[in-house]
Short mmCIF file of C-alpha atoms in Angstrom, two decimals:
data_model
loop_
_atom_site.label_atom_id
_atom_site.label_comp_id
_atom_site.label_asym_id
_atom_site.label_seq_id
_atom_site.Cartn_x
_atom_site.Cartn_y
_atom_site.Cartn_z
CA MET A 1 -10.45 16.30 -11.35
CA THR A 2 -11.77 13.15 -13.15
CA ASN A 3 -11.07 9.80 -12.14
CA GLU A 4 -10.20 8.89 -15.55
CA ALA A 5 -7.01 8.26 -17.06
CA ASP A 6 -5.64 11.51 -18.45
CA GLU A 7 -5.24 10.90 -22.78
CA ALA A 8 -1.72 9.53 -23.70
CA PRO A 9 -0.62 7.92 -26.97
CA ALA A 10 0.12 4.25 -27.36
CA VAL A 11 3.36 3.17 -26.61
CA PRO A 12 4.75 0.10 -27.90
CA ALA A 13 5.45 -2.72 -25.38
CA ALA A 14 9.16 -3.64 -25.11
CA ARG A 15 10.06 -7.39 -26.54
CA GLY A 16 10.58 -10.04 -23.96
CA PRO A 17 14.29 -11.35 -23.32
CA ASP A 18 13.48 -14.10 -25.08
CA GLY A 19 12.54 -12.15 -28.37
CA ARG A 20 8.67 -12.74 -27.89
CA GLY A 21 6.42 -9.86 -28.43
CA GLU A 22 5.11 -9.92 -24.56
CA PRO A 23 7.30 -7.92 -22.00
CA VAL A 24 8.24 -9.37 -18.73
CA VAL A 25 7.60 -7.76 -15.32
CA GLY A 26 9.44 -9.16 -12.28
CA MET A 27 8.35 -8.18 -8.81
CA VAL A 28 10.62 -8.20 -6.05
CA GLY A 29 8.53 -9.80 -3.35
CA ALA A 30 6.00 -12.54 -3.41
CA GLY A 31 3.16 -11.39 -0.82
CA GLN A 32 -0.05 -11.20 -1.80
CA LEU A 33 0.20 -7.70 -3.83
CA ALA A 34 2.49 -9.97 -5.95
CA ARG A 35 -0.07 -12.67 -6.08
CA MET A 36 -2.87 -10.22 -7.14
CA THR A 37 -0.47 -8.78 -9.58
CA CYS A 38 0.13 -12.28 -11.25
CA GLN A 39 -3.31 -12.30 -11.81
CA ALA A 40 -3.46 -9.08 -13.48
CA ALA A 41 -0.61 -10.02 -15.64
CA ILE A 42 -2.28 -13.39 -17.16
CA GLY A 43 -5.25 -11.06 -18.58
CA LEU A 44 -2.64 -8.79 -20.24
CA GLY A 45 -0.78 -11.60 -21.65
CA ILE A 46 2.36 -10.07 -19.72
CA GLY A 47 5.19 -12.28 -18.60
CA PHE A 48 5.61 -12.18 -14.65
CA ARG A 49 7.93 -13.42 -12.59
CA VAL A 50 8.62 -13.27 -8.85
CA LEU A 51 11.54 -12.93 -6.34
CA ALA A 52 10.37 -14.98 -3.64
CA ALA A 53 12.53 -16.07 -0.06
CA ASP A 54 10.72 -19.21 -0.31
CA ALA A 55 8.60 -21.35 -2.30
CA GLY A 56 5.65 -20.94 0.16
CA GLU A 57 5.18 -17.32 0.18
CA SER A 58 1.77 -16.06 -1.12
CA ALA A 59 2.69 -15.09 -4.80
CA ALA A 60 5.19 -18.13 -5.52
CA GLN A 61 2.56 -20.97 -4.83
CA VAL A 62 0.41 -19.51 -8.19
CA CYS A 63 3.34 -17.99 -10.23
CA ALA A 64 5.03 -19.84 -12.94
CA GLY A 65 7.88 -17.43 -12.93
CA ALA A 66 9.25 -17.76 -9.44
CA SER A 67 12.62 -17.50 -8.21
CA ILE A 68 14.14 -18.10 -4.94
CA GLY A 69 16.41 -15.65 -3.88
CA ASP A 70 17.28 -12.92 -1.29
CA TYR A 71 16.14 -9.35 -2.14
CA ARG A 72 19.32 -8.18 0.04
CA SER A 73 21.43 -9.88 -2.11
CA SER A 74 22.96 -8.32 -5.06
CA ALA A 75 23.79 -11.37 -6.43
CA ASP A 76 20.01 -12.84 -6.55
CA LEU A 77 18.72 -9.49 -7.67
CA LEU A 78 20.86 -9.27 -10.52
CA ALA A 79 19.95 -12.65 -11.66
CA PHE A 80 16.76 -12.27 -11.20
CA ALA A 81 16.50 -8.87 -12.90
CA ALA A 82 18.35 -10.58 -16.11
CA GLY A 83 15.43 -12.14 -17.03
CA CYS A 84 12.93 -9.20 -17.04
CA ASP A 85 12.27 -6.14 -18.83
CA VAL A 86 11.02 -4.04 -15.82
CA VAL A 87 11.84 -4.80 -12.31
CA THR A 88 9.36 -3.51 -9.48
CA PHE A 89 7.99 -4.31 -5.83
CA ASP A 90 5.70 -5.54 -3.49
CA HIS A 91 7.33 -4.07 -0.96
CA GLU A 92 9.92 -1.06 -0.15
CA GLN A 93 12.63 -3.28 1.69
CA VAL A 94 15.31 -3.23 -0.80
CA PRO A 95 18.07 -1.80 0.52
CA GLY A 96 19.28 1.31 -1.53
CA PRO A 97 23.09 0.02 -2.71
CA GLN A 98 21.25 -3.28 -4.12
CA LEU A 99 18.74 -0.97 -6.46
CA ALA A 100 21.98 1.04 -7.11
CA ALA A 101 23.59 -1.98 -8.16
CA LEU A 102 20.49 -3.10 -10.62
CA GLN A 103 20.57 0.33 -12.12
CA ARG A 104 24.49 0.24 -12.94
CA ALA A 105 23.98 -3.13 -14.54
CA GLY A 106 21.38 -1.75 -17.09
CA SER A 107 18.18 -3.06 -15.63
CA THR A 108 15.02 -0.93 -15.97
CA VAL A 109 13.79 -0.35 -12.34
CA ARG A 110 10.48 1.24 -11.73
CA PRO A 111 9.77 2.95 -9.42
CA GLU A 112 13.21 4.49 -9.64
CA PRO A 113 15.49 4.06 -6.65
CA GLY A 114 15.77 7.86 -6.35
CA ALA A 115 11.71 8.15 -6.10
CA LEU A 116 11.65 4.79 -3.86
CA HIS A 117 13.68 6.43 -1.30
CA PHE A 118 10.95 8.77 -0.25
CA ALA A 119 9.03 5.75 0.52
CA GLN A 120 11.72 4.14 2.35
CA ASP A 121 12.65 7.03 4.38
CA LYS A 122 10.09 8.77 6.43
CA ARG A 123 12.52 11.65 7.27
CA ALA A 124 13.53 12.07 3.62
CA MET A 125 9.75 12.23 2.92
CA ARG A 126 8.98 14.60 5.33
CA GLU A 127 11.83 17.09 4.37
CA ARG A 128 11.06 16.83 0.48
CA LEU A 129 7.19 17.22 1.13
CA ALA A 130 8.16 19.80 3.32
CA ALA A 131 10.28 21.47 0.76
CA LEU A 132 7.71 21.35 -1.96
CA GLY A 133 5.07 23.08 0.43
CA ILE A 134 2.98 20.22 0.91
CA ALA A 135 1.24 20.01 4.41
CA CYS A 136 2.34 17.36 6.72
CA PRO A 137 2.41 16.64 10.77
CA ARG A 138 5.11 18.63 12.30
CA PHE A 139 8.64 16.65 12.86
CA ALA A 140 11.78 16.35 14.26
CA THR A 141 14.80 14.51 14.13
CA VAL A 142 15.66 12.57 17.21
CA ALA A 143 19.40 12.24 17.90
CA GLY A 144 19.00 11.90 21.82
CA ASP A 145 15.88 11.96 24.35
CA GLY A 146 16.38 15.61 24.60
CA ASP A 147 15.18 15.75 21.09
CA ILE A 148 12.21 14.21 22.02
CA THR A 149 11.41 16.30 25.44
CA ARG A 150 11.82 19.61 23.42
CA PHE A 151 9.57 18.76 20.68
CA ALA A 152 7.21 17.64 23.22
CA ALA A 153 7.44 21.26 24.84
CA ALA A 154 6.76 22.75 21.73
CA HIS A 155 4.07 20.79 20.36
CA GLY A 156 2.60 18.90 23.20
CA TRP A 157 2.08 15.29 24.32
CA PRO A 158 1.50 12.53 22.81
CA VAL A 159 4.32 12.41 20.51
CA VAL A 160 4.63 9.86 17.73
CA LEU A 161 7.85 8.44 16.96
CA LYS A 162 8.60 6.35 13.61
CA ALA A 163 11.51 4.32 12.65
CA VAL A 164 13.16 5.98 9.82
CA SER A 165 13.22 3.02 7.90
CA GLY A 166 11.78 -0.60 7.58
CA GLY A 167 8.14 0.10 9.19
CA TYR A 168 4.91 -0.99 8.20
CA ASP A 169 1.24 -2.00 8.86
CA GLY A 170 1.43 -0.13 12.42
CA ARG A 171 5.28 -1.39 12.93
CA GLY A 172 7.67 0.90 13.99
CA VAL A 173 5.31 3.35 14.98
CA TRP A 174 4.62 4.37 18.72
CA VAL A 175 2.49 6.63 20.36
CA CYS A 176 3.98 7.84 23.46
CA ALA A 177 2.03 9.72 26.10
CA THR A 178 5.06 10.57 28.70
CA ALA A 179 8.60 11.49 28.46
CA SER A 180 9.49 8.10 30.13
CA GLU A 181 7.34 6.30 27.74
CA ALA A 182 9.25 7.99 24.88
CA ALA A 183 12.56 7.49 26.60
CA GLU A 184 11.97 3.67 26.96
CA VAL A 185 10.84 3.62 22.98
CA ALA A 186 14.00 5.43 22.16
CA THR A 187 16.35 2.94 24.09
CA ARG A 188 14.75 -0.17 22.77
CA ALA A 189 15.02 1.66 19.01
CA ARG A 190 18.95 2.40 19.85
CA ALA A 191 19.56 -1.33 20.65
CA ARG A 192 18.13 -2.29 17.47
CA GLY A 193 19.75 0.19 15.46
CA LEU A 194 16.69 2.11 14.46
CA GLN A 195 17.08 6.15 13.73
CA LEU A 196 13.98 7.77 14.76
CA ILE A 197 11.94 10.78 14.10
CA ALA A 198 9.85 12.67 16.13
CA GLU A 199 6.14 13.95 14.87
CA GLU A 200 3.01 15.77 16.46
CA TYR A 201 0.21 13.49 17.38
CA VAL A 202 -2.67 14.75 14.81
CA ALA A 203 -6.31 15.18 16.38
CA PHE A 204 -7.65 14.12 12.93
CA GLU A 205 -11.26 13.74 11.59
CA ARG A 206 -10.84 10.34 9.81
CA GLU A 207 -8.11 8.81 7.61
CA LEU A 208 -8.11 9.22 3.63
CA ALA A 209 -6.04 7.57 1.05
CA ALA A 210 -5.33 8.90 -2.78
CA LEU A 211 -4.00 6.02 -5.18
CA VAL A 212 -2.94 7.23 -8.25
CA ALA A 213 -0.67 5.96 -11.00
CA ARG A 214 2.24 7.53 -13.19
CA SER A 215 3.75 6.22 -16.45
CA PRO A 216 7.63 7.22 -17.71
CA SER A 217 5.62 8.98 -20.57
CA GLY A 218 3.99 11.18 -17.73
CA GLN A 219 0.51 10.02 -17.99
CA GLY A 220 -1.52 10.08 -14.97
CA ALA A 221 -4.53 8.60 -13.26
CA ALA A 222 -6.46 8.97 -10.30
CA TYR A 223 -9.14 6.59 -8.20
CA PRO A 224 -11.65 7.87 -6.07
CA ILE A 225 -10.47 8.87 -2.50
CA VAL A 226 -11.26 6.40 -0.11
CA GLN A 227 -11.86 6.52 3.72
CA THR A 228 -9.68 3.71 5.27
CA VAL A 229 -10.33 2.39 9.28
CA GLN A 230 -7.19 1.41 10.75
CA ARG A 231 -7.19 -0.12 14.45
CA ASP A 232 -3.81 -0.91 16.07
CA GLY A 233 -2.04 0.25 12.89
CA ILE A 234 -3.49 -1.98 10.35
CA CYS A 235 -6.13 -1.17 7.83
CA HIS A 236 -9.24 -3.32 8.39
CA GLU A 237 -11.92 -1.70 5.78
CA VAL A 238 -12.03 0.74 3.06
CA LEU A 239 -14.92 2.67 2.26
CA VAL A 240 -15.46 3.81 -1.60
CA PRO A 241 -15.85 6.49 -2.32
CA ALA A 242 -15.06 8.15 1.22
CA PRO A 243 -18.63 8.69 2.65
CA GLY A 244 -19.35 12.51 2.48
CA LEU A 245 -16.45 13.75 0.93
CA SER A 246 -17.00 16.89 -0.88
CA LEU A 247 -16.26 16.84 -4.87
CA GLY A 248 -13.79 19.82 -4.04
CA ARG A 249 -12.08 17.97 -1.45
CA GLN A 250 -11.68 14.97 -3.60
CA ALA A 251 -10.39 16.73 -6.37
CA GLU A 252 -7.83 18.53 -3.84
CA ALA A 253 -6.71 15.05 -2.49
CA GLN A 254 -6.56 13.66 -6.00
CA ARG A 255 -4.60 16.65 -7.22
CA LEU A 256 -2.06 16.59 -4.15
CA ALA A 257 -1.17 12.57 -4.95
CA LEU A 258 -0.52 13.47 -8.79
CA THR A 259 1.55 16.25 -8.05
CA ILE A 260 3.50 13.96 -5.16
CA ALA A 261 3.87 11.30 -8.10
CA ALA A 262 5.05 13.98 -10.54
CA GLU A 263 7.61 15.76 -8.18
CA LEU A 264 9.47 12.48 -6.81
CA GLY A 265 9.46 10.96 -10.34
CA VAL A 266 7.10 8.21 -9.47
CA THR A 267 6.67 5.58 -11.97
CA GLY A 268 3.81 2.89 -10.96
CA LEU A 269 1.41 3.20 -8.24
CA LEU A 270 1.59 6.07 -5.38
CA ALA A 271 -0.56 5.55 -2.48
CA VAL A 272 -1.00 8.69 -0.10
CA GLU A 273 -2.35 7.99 3.10
CA LEU A 274 -4.01 11.20 4.64
CA PHE A 275 -5.22 12.67 7.69
CA GLU A 276 -8.61 14.73 7.12
CA THR A 277 -8.57 17.48 9.50
CA ALA A 278 -10.73 20.54 10.57
CA ALA A 279 -7.58 22.35 8.82
CA GLY A 280 -7.36 20.24 5.55
CA LEU A 281 -5.63 17.33 4.47
CA LEU A 282 -2.05 16.05 5.75
CA VAL A 283 0.41 13.81 4.40
CA ASN A 284 0.81 11.16 6.60
CA GLU A 285 2.69 8.40 4.75
CA LEU A 286 3.54 7.28 0.88
CA ALA A 287 3.70 3.65 -0.71
CA MET A 288 5.12 3.46 -4.20
CA ARG A 289 3.46 0.03 -5.21
CA PRO A 290 0.06 -1.78 -5.14
CA HIS A 291 -1.68 -0.99 -1.57
CA ASN A 292 -4.13 -2.38 0.62
CA CYS A 293 -6.18 0.70 0.07
CA GLY A 294 -6.98 -0.42 -3.56
CA HIS A 295 -7.90 -4.03 -3.27
CA TRP A 296 -11.44 -3.19 -3.87
CA THR A 297 -10.54 -2.12 -7.32
CA ILE A 298 -10.39 -5.47 -8.61
CA GLU A 299 -14.05 -5.65 -8.49
CA GLY A 300 -15.04 -1.99 -7.99
CA SER A 301 -13.21 -0.35 -10.62
CA ARG A 302 -12.81 -0.36 -14.30
CA THR A 303 -9.06 -1.16 -14.01
CA SER A 304 -7.84 -3.17 -10.82
CA GLN A 305 -4.90 -1.28 -9.09
CA PHE A 306 -2.87 -4.47 -9.91
CA GLU A 307 -3.38 -4.12 -13.62
CA GLN A 308 -2.94 -0.57 -13.50
CA HIS A 309 0.47 -0.92 -11.67
CA LEU A 310 1.59 -3.24 -14.65
CA ARG A 311 0.46 -0.76 -17.26
CA ALA A 312 2.36 1.90 -15.53
CA VAL A 313 5.77 0.33 -15.03
CA LEU A 314 5.64 -0.73 -19.06
CA ASP A 315 4.62 2.33 -20.20
CA LEU A 316 1.44 1.44 -21.63
CA PRO A 317 -1.48 3.58 -21.88
CA LEU A 318 -3.17 3.75 -18.45
CA GLY A 319 -6.59 2.15 -17.48
CA ALA A 320 -9.89 3.89 -16.48
CA THR A 321 -10.33 4.11 -13.04
CA GLY A 322 -14.34 4.94 -12.80
CA LEU A 323 -16.51 3.11 -10.34
CA ALA A 324 -17.76 -0.27 -11.55
CA GLY A 325 -21.10 0.27 -8.98
CA ARG A 326 -21.87 3.21 -6.81
CA HIS A 327 -20.05 1.81 -3.63
CA ALA A 328 -17.40 -0.61 -2.71
CA VAL A 329 -16.67 -1.38 0.65
CA MET A 330 -13.55 -3.69 1.26
CA VAL A 331 -12.69 -5.63 4.60
CA ASN A 332 -9.33 -7.07 5.59
CA VAL A 333 -9.76 -10.99 6.78
CA LEU A 334 -7.44 -11.38 9.64
CA GLY A 335 -6.34 -14.61 11.22
CA GLY A 336 -8.04 -16.15 14.14
CA ASP A 337 -7.42 -19.32 16.19
CA ASP A 338 -8.59 -21.74 13.76
CA PRO A 339 -6.62 -21.92 10.46
CA ASP A 340 -9.29 -23.75 8.64
CA LEU A 341 -10.37 -21.19 6.49
CA HIS A 342 -11.99 -23.33 3.74
CA ASP A 343 -14.51 -24.36 5.99
CA ARG A 344 -15.52 -21.45 6.88
CA LEU A 345 -15.44 -20.13 3.53
CA ILE A 346 -18.52 -22.39 2.03
CA HIS A 347 -20.58 -20.66 4.74
CA VAL A 348 -19.69 -17.39 3.55
CA LEU A 349 -20.38 -18.10 -0.19
CA ALA A 350 -23.55 -19.53 0.31
CA ALA A 351 -24.92 -16.94 2.98
CA ASP A 352 -24.07 -13.90 0.52
CA PRO A 353 -23.46 -15.37 -3.14
CA GLY A 354 -22.46 -11.24 -3.90
CA VAL A 355 -19.59 -11.41 -1.52
CA LYS A 356 -16.09 -11.66 -3.27
CA VAL A 357 -13.59 -13.45 -1.08
CA HIS A 358 -9.72 -13.20 -2.01
CA LEU A 359 -7.75 -15.66 0.07
CA TYR A 360 -3.94 -15.19 0.17
CA GLY A 361 -2.76 -18.93 0.78
CA LYS A 362 -0.94 -17.87 3.84
CA VAL A 363 -0.40 -19.75 7.05
CA VAL A 364 -2.85 -18.67 9.19
CA ARG A 365 -2.01 -16.76 12.75
CA PRO A 366 -3.96 -14.48 14.82
CA GLY A 367 -4.18 -10.84 13.23
CA ARG A 368 -2.09 -11.57 10.49
CA LYS A 369 -3.90 -10.36 7.04
CA VAL A 370 -4.84 -13.77 5.27
CA GLY A 371 -7.30 -12.28 2.86
CA HIS A 372 -9.86 -9.81 1.80
CA VAL A 373 -13.85 -9.56 0.87
CA THR A 374 -15.36 -6.95 -1.20
CA VAL A 375 -19.10 -6.19 -1.71
CA ILE A 376 -20.56 -3.35 -4.34
CA GLY A 377 -23.72 -1.86 -4.28
CA ALA A 378 -26.20 1.12 -4.06
CA ASP A 379 -26.18 1.36 -0.23
CA ILE A 380 -22.57 1.87 1.38
CA ALA A 381 -24.26 0.83 4.97
CA GLN A 382 -25.93 -2.36 3.66
CA ILE A 383 -22.70 -3.51 1.73
CA GLY A 384 -20.51 -2.62 4.66
CA ASP A 385 -22.59 -4.83 6.99
CA ARG A 386 -22.33 -7.70 4.36
CA ALA A 387 -18.51 -7.38 3.84
CA ARG A 388 -18.02 -6.73 7.94
CA ARG A 389 -20.01 -10.27 8.60
CA ALA A 390 -18.38 -12.10 5.78
CA ALA A 391 -14.96 -11.08 7.34
CA SER A 392 -15.65 -12.02 10.60
CA TYR A 393 -16.99 -15.33 9.89
CA LEU A 394 -13.83 -16.17 7.86
CA SER A 395 -11.63 -14.76 10.78
CA LEU A 396 -13.57 -16.06 13.72
CA GLY A 397 -16.14 -18.28 12.99
CA THR A 398 -19.18 -15.90 13.91
CA GLU A 399 -20.89 -12.91 11.61
CA GLN A 400 -20.28 -10.51 14.60
CA PRO A 401 -17.52 -8.86 14.69
#
């Protein structure tokens, strides 16, 4: 399996709504993913707009084409889409009826609602992947507490309960060690109107991620498989390529992700979060947008994931995905008690000029993702130490995590 984009003929870009040659991409959502996609659009000469909840959001601060509106409002979505050739997303929270309204109005939506549904609905995703014969954790629908205890009787405790929709960054996921703990979670979920599925607790060896892109013409491209390090449901760091991963296992993971993208009809990026177990790979989660596992690509790949997503949704030829160096390590910067990131940034830049820092312009709160750092080099242990020290200083004012 090659890491480069598969060969595809050049596809002429659409003309913008104002008749100019450059197309306009509209991204619903204005978080850090939209902010970094905006930077990629500048280099490609592509018009880029975001639909933000308010002017203080990460992307709205830097994107000239920022509209203020509610992604749950059909009227706001339709008004936003009217100025765009293609509408895409930096999150999966836009309700299905609103997505359908966009399509009925003639908007080009990528990924299409039919594909995006499988990133929005974990039960539908599990059922679809199971029908394709793709290995996932065993699961069951939860209609009542009895369903959880029956599932545990068959598969053991602990049991993982997941909200069918709306969860991200560890939210909407509960690991329950006992029946009483599971019943308490289910009661709280019902009070919030959440539907649940139960999944087996997987004793995995590590977590991997496969990031691929697919265009409407069917061209595909796969990035190197990475190892992600998660704590409390939040991605803390990404190691590239995954240390010690055999070429055969890497090719298997890339083929798996490209197969899922093709079978679900994904256009744009697809991130497939994987469990590596003694028995093989299991699919954990899907995301159809730029993803935290791909932030390293800004410096570490020939084509960043943000540029690749724009190429894919516009049906442009996809870019090369090979590494720009031997290894890359990306570490997220989480907010601490001191909101003055800039003061600590000076120290990080002076202490290690080779560290690349990305800050998102977000209000600092403890535990919130407010940026990331990336280091490229030949020794993954050494660059990992440098990246962790830089991220720790930005977060806590100390180089000791």
